[in-house]
């Protein structure tokens, strides 16, 4: 259950972006009926975790954003799922803007009229697949101390220096790395230590962000230019530049309200992480880029209303391939020489570019859990890690983790004698029936599951209403809702689609077991293929005649 809110309102509002789940092909084949945001992580819907993070931060103005096609499924879950119905009041709002689909970029979402209408304050933007054990109040305090503008926080009108932003990154090369996890490239510079700042462990790991992009984009750029292109101006201005390539953007963004105007005036910005934050970070050091992006005009417009203008061609961001261009720093990203901006400070209408801060999460073994859960491997890994947390029953409510469950085995009466369940690393939900002679080790079992006699489960994740047949042996498997594993089956490293019946005595490894329903070609498909085949043959015959 989310911890009780014992802190005053922060004045921020949170947007939780509920994406399509294309990286879960086995479990989100129909994302409208089974959205990614409702996939279970350790027996709680995925979206519960970012909502809980908001409450722990002190933010109660929370809006879930999803496509209209998924609104019914999300609304039903918010009103019926026990984990979501037990959320404290005020409950999160659900918004499904017209024009939003599963291909809409995260920055493009901020340009939708329905989104712009609800943004009244500074923002916390989160993905629906975030599991974050960091104290959100500590991150918020770090942002307020190091990046927020006091007049902005007090709503006293525009200030010559607007609030900056804060993003969060974490190391992927941990003691238990997940194969194939995405990474990002970022370049950071150290912050000057402030001995007068409040005692906050987050402050020790803050840096200034200067470059940020997905590692895949960096690799494409290096391959194209056959080198790692870095602007000379960046190295001259920041000789202590530190570059990281094995970290990942957690997509936790504390952003000022003026970012909405920046996104609105740059129609080519598609994503928040790579485009909005990436170009903003670069604009803090590259001469001429704030004017090119229209950033200076957006910030000055907060003081001078007459400077507010709509999007123009000149304010569109340059191509992404320019982000690490090695040309001289007095050239714009398009290659044209621009006049260096005047030194800022004295004129209150001439805005400097606020900083983008990067919190680099430490890798110590006792560091709080921080992960994006956007692949099946991460779904299994994070669920099994959460299953190892002591329950509230064991530790008491005051010492329990924010992610702890009331009990490790929610329904002990459903477990027959002569069974082996390792309580320290298992999580068994309500109404689970476990027959005799079964062995369950390092597993998460969802509600209403049935584990038949003699079954052996090791490092598995079972969603709700799964049936595991007699004598089955399952190792590192993920079983979708209402799937049925036939007796005597042996599965290793497999994913089983929801509602799928696996034939008895199936022996499989490293497979995605999915129904072929709906994949068969119908009569019209066959006629279209035959027509294309005939057309191709006709073209070949005509060419032959010409020869």
Short mmCIF file of C-alpha atoms in Angstrom, two decimals:
data_model
loop_
_atom_site.label_atom_id
_atom_site.label_comp_id
_atom_site.label_asym_id
_atom_site.label_seq_id
_atom_site.Cartn_x
_atom_site.Cartn_y
_atom_site.Cartn_z
CA UNK A 1 0.00 0.00 0.00
CA UNK A 2 1.27 3.53 -0.67
CA UNK A 3 2.63 5.15 2.45
CA UNK A 4 0.47 7.78 4.06
CA UNK A 5 1.10 11.32 2.86
CA UNK A 6 2.61 13.19 5.81
CA UNK A 7 4.13 16.17 4.00
CA UNK A 8 2.66 19.41 2.64
CA UNK A 9 1.73 19.76 -1.02
CA UNK A 10 4.72 20.45 -3.27
CA UNK A 11 3.03 22.68 -5.83
CA UNK A 12 4.07 20.30 -8.63
CA UNK A 13 1.88 18.16 -10.81
CA UNK A 14 2.85 14.75 -12.17
CA UNK A 15 2.26 13.21 -15.58
CA UNK A 16 2.65 9.43 -15.90
CA UNK A 17 2.97 8.38 -19.53
CA UNK A 18 1.42 4.97 -20.22
CA UNK A 19 3.06 3.64 -23.39
CA UNK A 20 2.26 0.77 -25.76
CA UNK A 21 4.52 -1.97 -24.41
CA UNK A 22 5.97 -2.94 -27.77
CA UNK A 23 8.88 -4.54 -25.91
CA UNK A 24 6.44 -7.06 -24.35
CA UNK A 25 5.15 -8.79 -27.51
CA UNK A 26 4.14 -11.92 -25.62
CA UNK A 27 1.93 -10.13 -23.10
CA UNK A 28 0.67 -7.01 -24.92
CA UNK A 29 -0.43 -8.39 -28.29
CA UNK A 30 -3.59 -6.31 -27.82
CA UNK A 31 -2.39 -3.19 -25.99
CA UNK A 32 -5.89 -1.72 -25.89
CA UNK A 33 -7.23 -4.56 -23.77
CA UNK A 34 -3.96 -5.40 -21.99
CA UNK A 35 -1.94 -2.18 -21.67
CA UNK A 36 1.67 -2.40 -20.62
CA UNK A 37 0.86 -0.17 -17.61
CA UNK A 38 -1.24 -3.00 -16.11
CA UNK A 39 1.34 -5.79 -16.41
CA UNK A 40 2.13 -7.08 -12.90
CA UNK A 41 5.47 -6.39 -11.24
CA UNK A 42 5.68 -8.48 -8.05
CA UNK A 43 1.87 -8.83 -7.93
CA UNK A 44 1.13 -5.12 -8.37
CA UNK A 45 0.14 -3.35 -11.62
CA UNK A 46 3.13 -1.68 -13.21
CA UNK A 47 1.57 1.79 -13.00
CA UNK A 48 1.19 1.43 -9.21
CA UNK A 49 4.93 2.03 -8.77
CA UNK A 50 5.20 5.52 -10.34
CA UNK A 51 1.93 6.51 -8.61
CA UNK A 52 3.42 5.39 -5.30
CA UNK A 53 6.58 7.37 -6.08
CA UNK A 54 4.46 10.51 -6.57
CA UNK A 55 2.70 10.04 -3.24
CA UNK A 56 6.03 9.49 -1.48
CA UNK A 57 7.27 12.70 -3.10
CA UNK A 58 4.27 14.58 -1.73
CA UNK A 59 2.62 15.08 -5.13
CA UNK A 60 -1.11 14.37 -5.24
CA UNK A 61 -1.96 16.17 -8.50
CA UNK A 62 -1.33 13.10 -10.69
CA UNK A 63 -2.57 12.48 -14.25
CA UNK A 64 -2.21 9.22 -16.14
CA UNK A 65 -1.89 9.75 -19.91
CA UNK A 66 -2.93 6.94 -22.25
CA UNK A 67 -4.34 6.59 -25.81
CA UNK A 68 -8.15 6.74 -26.11
CA UNK A 69 -8.21 3.11 -27.28
CA UNK A 70 -6.77 1.97 -23.92
CA UNK A 71 -8.87 4.27 -21.74
CA UNK A 72 -11.55 1.67 -20.95
CA UNK A 73 -9.03 -0.94 -19.77
CA UNK A 74 -7.16 1.62 -17.67
CA UNK A 75 -10.35 3.03 -16.15
CA UNK A 76 -11.64 -0.44 -15.29
CA UNK A 77 -8.36 -1.33 -13.57
CA UNK A 78 -8.33 1.93 -11.60
CA UNK A 79 -11.83 1.11 -10.32
CA UNK A 80 -11.45 -2.63 -9.68
CA UNK A 81 -7.82 -3.62 -9.06
CA UNK A 82 -7.30 -3.86 -5.26
CA UNK A 83 -3.85 -2.23 -5.44
CA UNK A 84 -5.24 0.75 -7.35
CA UNK A 85 -8.55 1.14 -5.54
CA UNK A 86 -6.69 1.32 -2.22
CA UNK A 87 -4.67 4.37 -3.30
CA UNK A 88 -5.12 7.37 -1.00
CA UNK A 89 -7.20 10.38 -1.97
CA UNK A 90 -7.07 12.39 -4.10
CA UNK A 91 -6.91 9.59 -6.64
CA UNK A 92 -5.00 10.00 -9.95
CA UNK A 93 -6.90 11.36 -12.94
CA UNK A 94 -6.98 9.54 -16.27
CA UNK A 95 -6.65 11.55 -19.48
CA UNK A 96 -6.88 10.06 -22.98
CA UNK A 97 -6.29 12.94 -25.44
CA UNK A 98 -7.70 12.69 -28.93
CA UNK A 99 -4.88 12.31 -31.43
CA UNK A 100 -2.70 10.36 -29.01
CA UNK A 101 -1.73 6.91 -30.24
CA UNK A 102 1.03 4.42 -29.55
CA UNK A 103 3.38 6.11 -32.06
CA UNK A 104 3.18 9.58 -30.51
CA UNK A 105 6.51 10.80 -29.14
CA UNK A 106 6.78 11.84 -25.51
CA UNK A 107 7.51 15.47 -26.42
CA UNK A 108 4.70 15.45 -28.96
CA UNK A 109 2.34 14.52 -26.11
CA UNK A 110 3.16 17.84 -24.43
CA UNK A 111 1.94 19.70 -27.51
CA UNK A 112 -1.53 18.14 -27.45
CA UNK A 113 -4.21 20.73 -26.56
CA UNK A 114 -5.71 18.60 -23.79
CA UNK A 115 -2.30 18.29 -22.11
CA UNK A 116 -1.50 22.00 -22.40
CA UNK A 117 -4.86 22.83 -20.85
CA UNK A 118 -4.14 20.91 -17.64
CA UNK A 119 -0.54 22.09 -17.07
CA UNK A 120 -0.70 24.80 -14.40
CA UNK A 121 2.50 24.19 -12.42
CA UNK A 122 6.02 22.83 -12.70
CA UNK A 123 6.13 19.20 -13.77
CA UNK A 124 7.28 15.78 -12.71
CA UNK A 125 7.14 13.48 -15.73
CA UNK A 126 7.44 9.71 -15.24
CA UNK A 127 7.12 6.56 -17.36
CA UNK A 128 4.60 3.90 -16.35
CA UNK A 129 7.37 1.25 -16.16
CA UNK A 130 9.42 2.93 -13.42
CA UNK A 131 10.31 1.19 -10.15
CA UNK A 132 12.08 3.72 -7.95
CA UNK A 133 12.94 3.20 -4.30
CA UNK A 134 14.68 6.57 -4.00
CA UNK A 135 12.95 9.03 -1.70
CA UNK A 136 11.17 11.31 -4.12
CA UNK A 137 11.13 14.06 -1.52
CA UNK A 138 14.95 14.03 -1.55
CA UNK A 139 15.04 14.41 -5.33
CA UNK A 140 12.51 17.22 -5.12
CA UNK A 141 14.56 18.97 -2.45
CA UNK A 142 17.71 18.65 -4.58
CA UNK A 143 15.90 20.19 -7.55
CA UNK A 144 14.55 23.06 -5.45
CA UNK A 145 17.94 23.79 -3.87
CA UNK A 146 20.09 23.53 -6.99
CA UNK A 147 17.90 24.28 -10.00
CA UNK A 148 14.62 25.97 -9.07
CA UNK A 149 14.13 29.72 -9.28
CA UNK A 150 12.73 31.21 -6.07
CA UNK A 151 10.34 33.63 -7.84
CA UNK A 152 9.06 30.70 -9.89
CA UNK A 153 8.46 28.59 -6.78
CA UNK A 154 6.61 31.45 -5.11
CA UNK A 155 4.64 32.22 -8.29
CA UNK A 156 5.74 35.87 -8.15
CA UNK A 157 5.87 36.30 -11.90
CA UNK A 158 8.70 35.92 -14.37
CA UNK A 159 12.29 36.01 -13.24
CA UNK A 160 15.47 36.79 -15.16
CA UNK A 161 16.62 33.26 -14.45
CA UNK A 162 13.95 30.58 -14.87
CA UNK A 163 14.00 27.25 -13.05
CA UNK A 164 16.25 24.54 -14.41
CA UNK A 165 15.55 20.83 -14.75
CA UNK A 166 16.67 17.58 -13.15
CA UNK A 167 16.93 14.10 -14.65
CA UNK A 168 17.93 10.74 -13.17
CA UNK A 169 20.29 8.11 -14.57
CA UNK A 170 21.39 4.74 -13.18
CA UNK A 171 24.17 2.22 -13.89
CA UNK A 172 23.13 -0.88 -15.86
CA UNK A 173 26.34 -2.88 -15.30
CA UNK A 174 25.44 -4.06 -11.82
CA UNK A 175 26.11 -7.29 -9.96
CA UNK A 176 23.09 -8.79 -11.72
CA UNK A 177 23.03 -7.17 -15.19
CA UNK A 178 20.16 -7.85 -17.58
CA UNK A 179 21.25 -8.81 -21.07
CA UNK A 180 20.25 -6.37 -23.77
CA UNK A 181 19.18 -3.53 -21.48
CA UNK A 182 19.22 -0.16 -23.22
CA UNK A 183 21.85 2.42 -22.25
CA UNK A 184 22.43 6.13 -22.84
CA UNK A 185 25.46 8.29 -23.50
CA UNK A 186 25.81 11.33 -21.29
CA UNK A 187 28.49 13.90 -20.58
CA UNK A 188 28.48 15.63 -17.20
CA UNK A 189 30.57 18.17 -15.32
CA UNK A 190 30.99 18.36 -11.53
CA UNK A 191 29.12 20.83 -9.35
CA UNK A 192 30.86 23.06 -6.85
CA UNK A 193 30.38 21.70 -3.36
CA UNK A 194 28.10 23.87 -1.23
CA UNK A 195 28.84 23.44 2.46
CA UNK A 196 25.73 25.44 3.39
CA UNK A 197 23.35 23.17 1.49
CA UNK A 198 21.02 20.94 3.54
CA UNK A 199 22.19 17.45 4.34
CA UNK A 200 20.81 15.38 1.49
CA UNK A 201 22.62 12.32 0.06
CA UNK A 202 21.19 13.13 -3.37
CA UNK A 203 23.25 16.34 -3.53
CA UNK A 204 26.48 14.33 -3.41
CA UNK A 205 25.65 12.69 -6.73
CA UNK A 206 24.47 15.73 -8.70
CA UNK A 207 26.28 17.00 -11.80
CA UNK A 208 25.57 19.40 -14.64
CA UNK A 209 24.32 17.64 -17.77
CA UNK A 210 26.04 18.77 -20.99
CA UNK A 211 25.18 16.01 -23.49
CA UNK A 212 22.65 13.20 -23.52
CA UNK A 213 21.48 10.71 -26.15
CA UNK A 214 20.74 6.98 -26.46
CA UNK A 215 23.87 4.90 -26.99
CA UNK A 216 22.38 3.54 -30.22
CA UNK A 217 22.18 7.09 -31.61
CA UNK A 218 25.78 7.70 -30.56
CA UNK A 219 26.93 4.51 -32.28
CA UNK A 220 25.17 5.52 -35.49
CA UNK A 221 26.82 8.93 -35.36
CA UNK A 222 30.28 7.44 -34.71
CA UNK A 223 29.81 5.00 -37.59
CA UNK A 224 28.74 7.81 -39.91
CA UNK A 225 31.62 10.13 -39.03
CA UNK A 226 34.16 7.37 -38.30
CA UNK A 227 35.12 9.11 -35.06
CA UNK A 228 33.65 10.43 -31.81
CA UNK A 229 32.83 14.04 -32.72
CA UNK A 230 33.05 16.47 -29.82
CA UNK A 231 32.89 20.23 -30.15
CA UNK A 232 36.11 21.99 -29.23
CA UNK A 233 34.08 24.62 -27.38
CA UNK A 234 32.69 22.00 -25.02
CA UNK A 235 36.14 20.69 -24.09
CA UNK A 236 37.57 24.18 -23.69
CA UNK A 237 34.74 25.32 -21.45
CA UNK A 238 34.52 22.09 -19.42
CA UNK A 239 37.95 20.42 -19.15
CA UNK A 240 36.66 18.13 -16.39
CA UNK A 241 34.02 16.63 -18.66
CA UNK A 242 33.08 13.08 -17.71
CA UNK A 243 31.46 10.75 -20.25
CA UNK A 244 29.31 7.74 -19.29
CA UNK A 245 28.16 5.00 -21.65
CA UNK A 246 26.73 2.24 -19.42
CA UNK A 247 24.10 4.31 -17.62
CA UNK A 248 20.43 4.54 -18.49
CA UNK A 249 17.98 7.40 -18.38
CA UNK A 250 15.30 6.58 -15.80
CA UNK A 251 12.97 9.11 -17.48
CA UNK A 252 12.36 10.90 -14.17
CA UNK A 253 12.20 14.58 -15.08
CA UNK A 254 11.60 17.56 -12.81
CA UNK A 255 10.81 20.29 -15.34
CA UNK A 256 9.76 23.93 -15.07
CA UNK A 257 6.44 25.03 -16.55
CA UNK A 258 8.18 27.13 -19.23
CA UNK A 259 9.31 23.88 -20.89
CA UNK A 260 5.80 23.66 -22.38
CA UNK A 261 6.46 26.85 -24.38
CA UNK A 262 9.86 25.53 -25.51
CA UNK A 263 8.30 22.30 -26.79
CA UNK A 264 5.42 24.17 -28.43
CA UNK A 265 7.80 26.45 -30.34
CA UNK A 266 9.93 23.54 -31.65
CA UNK A 267 7.75 21.19 -33.62
CA UNK A 268 10.64 18.90 -34.50
CA UNK A 269 11.16 17.86 -30.89
CA UNK A 270 9.76 14.33 -30.63
CA UNK A 271 11.02 12.85 -27.36
CA UNK A 272 11.60 14.38 -23.95
CA UNK A 273 14.82 12.51 -23.15
CA UNK A 274 16.79 12.72 -26.38
CA UNK A 275 15.36 15.90 -27.88
CA UNK A 276 14.04 18.23 -25.17
CA UNK A 277 16.55 17.47 -22.40
CA UNK A 278 19.39 16.70 -24.84
CA UNK A 279 19.13 19.99 -26.75
CA UNK A 280 18.47 22.01 -23.60
CA UNK A 281 21.64 20.60 -22.00
CA UNK A 282 23.65 21.44 -25.09
CA UNK A 283 22.24 24.95 -25.19
CA UNK A 284 23.79 25.68 -21.77
CA UNK A 285 27.28 25.74 -23.31
CA UNK A 286 27.10 26.08 -27.11
CA UNK A 287 27.16 29.66 -28.37
CA UNK A 288 24.25 30.65 -30.54
CA UNK A 289 22.22 27.50 -29.91
CA UNK A 290 19.76 29.10 -27.44
CA UNK A 291 18.78 31.57 -30.15
CA UNK A 292 18.60 28.85 -32.77
CA UNK A 293 16.27 26.78 -30.59
CA UNK A 294 14.23 29.75 -29.47
CA UNK A 295 15.15 29.05 -25.85
CA UNK A 296 16.31 32.60 -25.22
CA UNK A 297 13.05 33.97 -26.59
CA UNK A 298 10.99 31.61 -24.42
CA UNK A 299 12.85 32.67 -21.28
CA UNK A 300 12.83 36.36 -22.14
CA UNK A 301 9.17 36.10 -23.02
CA UNK A 302 8.44 35.27 -19.41
CA UNK A 303 9.46 38.83 -18.58
CA UNK A 304 8.45 40.60 -21.79
CA UNK A 305 5.06 39.48 -23.02
CA UNK A 306 5.56 41.20 -26.35
CA UNK A 307 8.37 38.80 -27.20
CA UNK A 308 5.99 35.82 -27.20
CA UNK A 309 5.69 34.46 -30.73
CA UNK A 310 4.55 31.25 -32.35
CA UNK A 311 6.80 28.57 -33.80
CA UNK A 312 9.05 29.63 -36.65
CA UNK A 313 11.30 27.82 -39.02
CA UNK A 314 14.36 29.44 -37.43
CA UNK A 315 13.45 28.07 -34.01
CA UNK A 316 13.28 24.47 -35.16
CA UNK A 317 16.11 22.35 -33.73
CA UNK A 318 18.91 21.28 -36.04
CA UNK A 319 19.21 17.64 -37.13
CA UNK A 320 20.13 15.18 -34.37
CA UNK A 321 23.32 14.22 -36.20
CA UNK A 322 24.70 17.65 -35.22
CA UNK A 323 24.52 17.07 -31.48
CA UNK A 324 28.21 16.10 -31.21
CA UNK A 325 29.44 18.08 -34.25
CA UNK A 326 33.15 18.87 -33.98
CA UNK A 327 32.94 22.23 -35.74
CA UNK A 328 34.13 25.36 -33.91
CA UNK A 329 31.85 26.49 -31.11
CA UNK A 330 31.07 29.83 -32.80
CA UNK A 331 29.11 28.04 -35.51
CA UNK A 332 25.46 27.08 -35.27
CA UNK A 333 24.39 23.41 -35.53
CA UNK A 334 23.51 24.06 -39.16
CA UNK A 335 27.08 25.17 -39.85
CA UNK A 336 26.33 28.89 -40.22
CA UNK A 337 28.44 31.33 -38.26
CA UNK A 338 26.42 33.23 -35.68
CA UNK A 339 27.14 36.20 -33.48
CA UNK A 340 28.11 35.33 -29.93
CA UNK A 341 25.40 36.31 -27.46
CA UNK A 342 26.02 39.19 -25.10
CA UNK A 343 27.04 38.41 -21.54
CA UNK A 344 23.92 37.92 -19.47
CA UNK A 345 23.08 39.07 -16.09
CA UNK A 346 22.23 42.67 -15.75
CA UNK A 347 19.29 43.16 -18.05
CA UNK A 348 16.37 41.39 -16.34
CA UNK A 349 14.67 40.74 -19.69
CA UNK A 350 17.74 38.97 -21.08
CA UNK A 351 17.49 35.41 -19.78
CA UNK A 352 20.42 33.08 -19.23
CA UNK A 353 19.88 29.37 -19.86
CA UNK A 354 19.00 27.55 -16.63
CA UNK A 355 21.00 24.38 -15.95
CA UNK A 356 19.97 20.77 -16.43
CA UNK A 357 21.08 18.68 -13.45
CA UNK A 358 21.85 14.98 -13.64
CA UNK A 359 21.46 12.75 -10.61
CA UNK A 360 23.70 9.69 -11.12
CA UNK A 361 22.34 6.94 -8.91
CA UNK A 362 25.09 5.19 -6.88
CA UNK A 363 25.84 1.50 -7.39
CA UNK A 364 26.42 0.45 -3.78
CA UNK A 365 24.72 -2.84 -2.84
CA UNK A 366 22.50 -1.07 -0.31
CA UNK A 367 21.43 1.66 -2.74
CA UNK A 368 17.66 1.89 -3.33
CA UNK A 369 16.25 -0.01 -6.28
CA UNK A 370 15.94 2.04 -9.47
CA UNK A 371 14.97 0.41 -12.78
CA UNK A 372 12.95 0.87 -15.92
CA UNK A 373 10.98 -2.35 -16.44
CA UNK A 374 10.43 -2.37 -20.19
CA UNK A 375 11.42 -5.89 -21.24
CA UNK A 376 10.34 -9.36 -20.15
CA UNK A 377 13.80 -10.05 -18.72
CA UNK A 378 13.60 -6.93 -16.55
CA UNK A 379 10.03 -7.80 -15.55
CA UNK A 380 11.25 -11.13 -14.20
CA UNK A 381 14.46 -9.76 -12.65
CA UNK A 382 12.83 -6.86 -10.81
CA UNK A 383 9.87 -8.97 -9.65
CA UNK A 384 12.20 -11.58 -8.16
CA UNK A 385 14.25 -8.87 -6.45
CA UNK A 386 11.12 -7.33 -4.91
CA UNK A 387 10.02 -10.79 -3.75
CA UNK A 388 13.10 -10.91 -1.52
CA UNK A 389 12.00 -7.88 0.49
CA UNK A 390 10.83 -8.75 4.02
CA UNK A 391 7.09 -8.40 4.48
CA UNK A 392 5.41 -5.82 6.69
CA UNK A 393 4.40 -8.72 8.92
CA UNK A 394 8.10 -9.52 9.48
CA UNK A 395 9.55 -6.03 9.96
CA UNK A 396 6.65 -3.92 11.16
CA UNK A 397 5.21 -0.96 9.23
CA UNK A 398 7.84 1.55 10.29
CA UNK A 399 10.87 -0.46 9.08
CA UNK A 400 9.27 -1.96 5.97
CA UNK A 401 10.27 -1.04 2.42
CA UNK A 402 7.87 1.09 0.40
CA UNK A 403 7.42 -1.96 -1.84
CA UNK A 404 6.89 -4.55 0.92
CA UNK A 405 3.74 -6.68 0.87
CA UNK A 406 1.70 -7.35 4.04
CA UNK A 407 2.61 -11.07 3.91
CA UNK A 408 4.91 -13.25 1.83
CA UNK A 409 2.16 -15.90 1.53
CA UNK A 410 -1.16 -14.07 1.46
CA UNK A 411 -3.32 -17.21 1.79
CA UNK A 412 -1.53 -19.87 3.87
CA UNK A 413 -4.62 -22.10 3.96
CA UNK A 414 -4.24 -22.71 0.23
CA UNK A 415 -0.85 -24.42 0.70
CA UNK A 416 -1.14 -28.16 1.30
CA UNK A 417 1.24 -30.08 3.61
CA UNK A 418 4.48 -31.53 2.29
CA UNK A 419 5.31 -28.58 0.05
CA UNK A 420 8.50 -26.54 -0.20
CA UNK A 421 8.17 -22.75 -0.49
CA UNK A 422 11.22 -20.61 0.27
CA UNK A 423 9.52 -17.75 2.06
CA UNK A 424 12.56 -15.47 2.06
CA UNK A 425 12.55 -15.12 -1.74
CA UNK A 426 8.96 -15.93 -2.75
CA UNK A 427 5.78 -13.93 -3.01
CA UNK A 428 2.46 -15.80 -3.11
CA UNK A 429 -0.73 -13.78 -3.72
CA UNK A 430 -4.31 -14.32 -2.53
CA UNK A 431 -6.32 -17.47 -3.28
CA UNK A 432 -3.36 -19.48 -4.58
CA UNK A 433 -3.84 -23.26 -4.28
CA UNK A 434 -0.64 -25.31 -3.94
CA UNK A 435 -0.91 -29.10 -3.93
CA UNK A 436 1.34 -31.56 -2.13
CA UNK A 437 4.91 -32.44 -3.13
CA UNK A 438 5.43 -29.14 -4.96
CA UNK A 439 8.58 -27.04 -4.81
CA UNK A 440 8.48 -23.24 -5.29
CA UNK A 441 11.77 -21.37 -5.00
CA UNK A 442 12.49 -17.71 -5.85
CA UNK A 443 9.10 -17.18 -7.50
CA UNK A 444 6.31 -14.65 -7.71
CA UNK A 445 2.85 -16.24 -7.99
CA UNK A 446 -0.18 -14.12 -8.85
CA UNK A 447 -3.69 -14.33 -7.45
CA UNK A 448 -5.95 -17.36 -8.03
CA UNK A 449 -3.19 -19.57 -9.43
CA UNK A 450 -3.23 -23.36 -9.09
CA UNK A 451 -0.01 -25.34 -8.70
CA UNK A 452 -0.71 -29.06 -9.10
CA UNK A 453 0.97 -31.95 -7.31
CA UNK A 454 4.65 -32.52 -7.92
CA UNK A 455 5.27 -29.29 -9.86
CA UNK A 456 8.67 -27.64 -9.44
CA UNK A 457 9.06 -23.91 -10.04
CA UNK A 458 12.36 -22.00 -9.89
CA UNK A 459 12.77 -18.25 -10.58
CA UNK A 460 9.39 -17.95 -12.28
CA UNK A 461 6.79 -15.20 -12.54
CA UNK A 462 3.16 -16.31 -12.73
CA UNK A 463 0.49 -13.73 -13.49
CA UNK A 464 -3.08 -14.13 -12.21
CA UNK A 465 -5.20 -17.27 -12.74
CA UNK A 466 -2.40 -19.49 -14.08
CA UNK A 467 -2.71 -23.28 -13.84
CA UNK A 468 0.49 -25.35 -13.64
CA UNK A 469 -0.18 -29.03 -14.29
CA UNK A 470 0.94 -32.04 -12.34
CA UNK A 471 4.67 -32.82 -12.46
CA UNK A 472 5.66 -29.70 -14.47
CA UNK A 473 9.21 -28.33 -14.20
CA UNK A 474 9.48 -24.61 -14.89
CA UNK A 475 12.69 -22.61 -14.72
CA UNK A 476 12.99 -18.83 -15.31
CA UNK A 477 9.62 -18.65 -17.05
CA UNK A 478 7.00 -15.90 -17.27
CA UNK A 479 3.42 -17.18 -17.55
CA UNK A 480 0.71 -14.80 -18.78
CA UNK A 481 -2.75 -14.45 -17.21
CA UNK A 482 -5.02 -17.50 -17.41
CA UNK A 483 -2.41 -19.63 -19.16
CA UNK A 484 -2.57 -23.38 -18.55
CA UNK A 485 0.57 -25.53 -18.55
CA UNK A 486 -0.20 -29.16 -19.36
CA UNK A 487 1.00 -31.83 -16.95
CA UNK A 488 4.50 -33.19 -17.30
CA UNK A 489 5.75 -30.16 -19.24
CA UNK A 490 9.33 -28.90 -18.91
CA UNK A 491 9.92 -25.25 -19.79
CA UNK A 492 13.12 -23.26 -19.37
CA UNK A 493 13.52 -19.52 -20.10
CA UNK A 494 10.11 -19.38 -21.79
CA UNK A 495 7.38 -16.75 -22.05
CA UNK A 496 3.79 -18.02 -22.27
CA UNK A 497 1.08 -15.80 -23.69
CA UNK A 498 -2.10 -15.16 -21.70
CA UNK A 499 -5.00 -17.60 -22.17
CA UNK A 500 -2.67 -20.08 -23.87
CA UNK A 501 -3.04 -23.82 -23.29
CA UNK A 502 0.34 -25.55 -23.41
CA UNK A 503 -0.02 -29.17 -24.42
CA UNK A 504 0.89 -31.84 -21.83
CA UNK A 505 4.51 -33.04 -21.79
CA UNK A 506 5.74 -30.05 -23.79
CA UNK A 507 9.52 -29.69 -23.62
CA UNK A 508 10.78 -26.26 -24.69
CA UNK A 509 13.57 -23.78 -24.02
CA UNK A 510 14.22 -20.11 -24.85
CA UNK A 511 10.85 -19.73 -26.57
CA UNK A 512 7.90 -17.36 -26.70
CA UNK A 513 4.86 -19.63 -26.67
CA UNK A 514 2.05 -17.73 -28.37
CA UNK A 515 -1.25 -18.54 -30.01
CA UNK A 516 -1.37 -18.47 -33.81
CA UNK A 517 -4.99 -17.30 -33.66
CA UNK A 518 -5.49 -14.37 -35.98
CA UNK A 519 -2.24 -15.01 -37.82
CA UNK A 520 -3.65 -17.33 -40.46
CA UNK A 521 -4.08 -15.90 -43.95
CA UNK A 522 -7.70 -15.48 -45.01
CA UNK A 523 -9.06 -15.94 -48.52
CA UNK A 524 -8.60 -12.27 -49.43
CA UNK A 525 -4.96 -12.38 -48.26
CA UNK A 526 -4.31 -15.43 -50.44
CA UNK A 527 -5.91 -13.75 -53.48
CA UNK A 528 -3.75 -10.64 -52.98
CA UNK A 529 -0.59 -12.74 -52.77
CA UNK A 530 -1.51 -14.69 -55.90
CA UNK A 531 -2.24 -11.45 -57.77
CA UNK A 532 1.16 -10.04 -56.81
CA UNK A 533 2.78 -13.30 -57.90
CA UNK A 534 1.02 -13.16 -61.30
CA UNK A 535 2.02 -9.51 -61.76
CA UNK A 536 5.66 -10.32 -61.04
CA UNK A 537 5.63 -13.22 -63.53
CA UNK A 538 4.07 -10.96 -66.18
CA UNK A 539 6.78 -8.38 -65.73
CA UNK A 540 9.49 -11.03 -66.13
CA UNK A 541 7.86 -12.36 -69.32
CA UNK A 542 7.68 -8.85 -70.81
CA UNK A 543 11.35 -8.25 -70.08
CA UNK A 544 12.23 -11.57 -71.67
CA UNK A 545 10.44 -10.59 -74.85
CA UNK A 546 12.39 -7.35 -75.08
CA UNK A 547 15.67 -9.23 -74.88
#
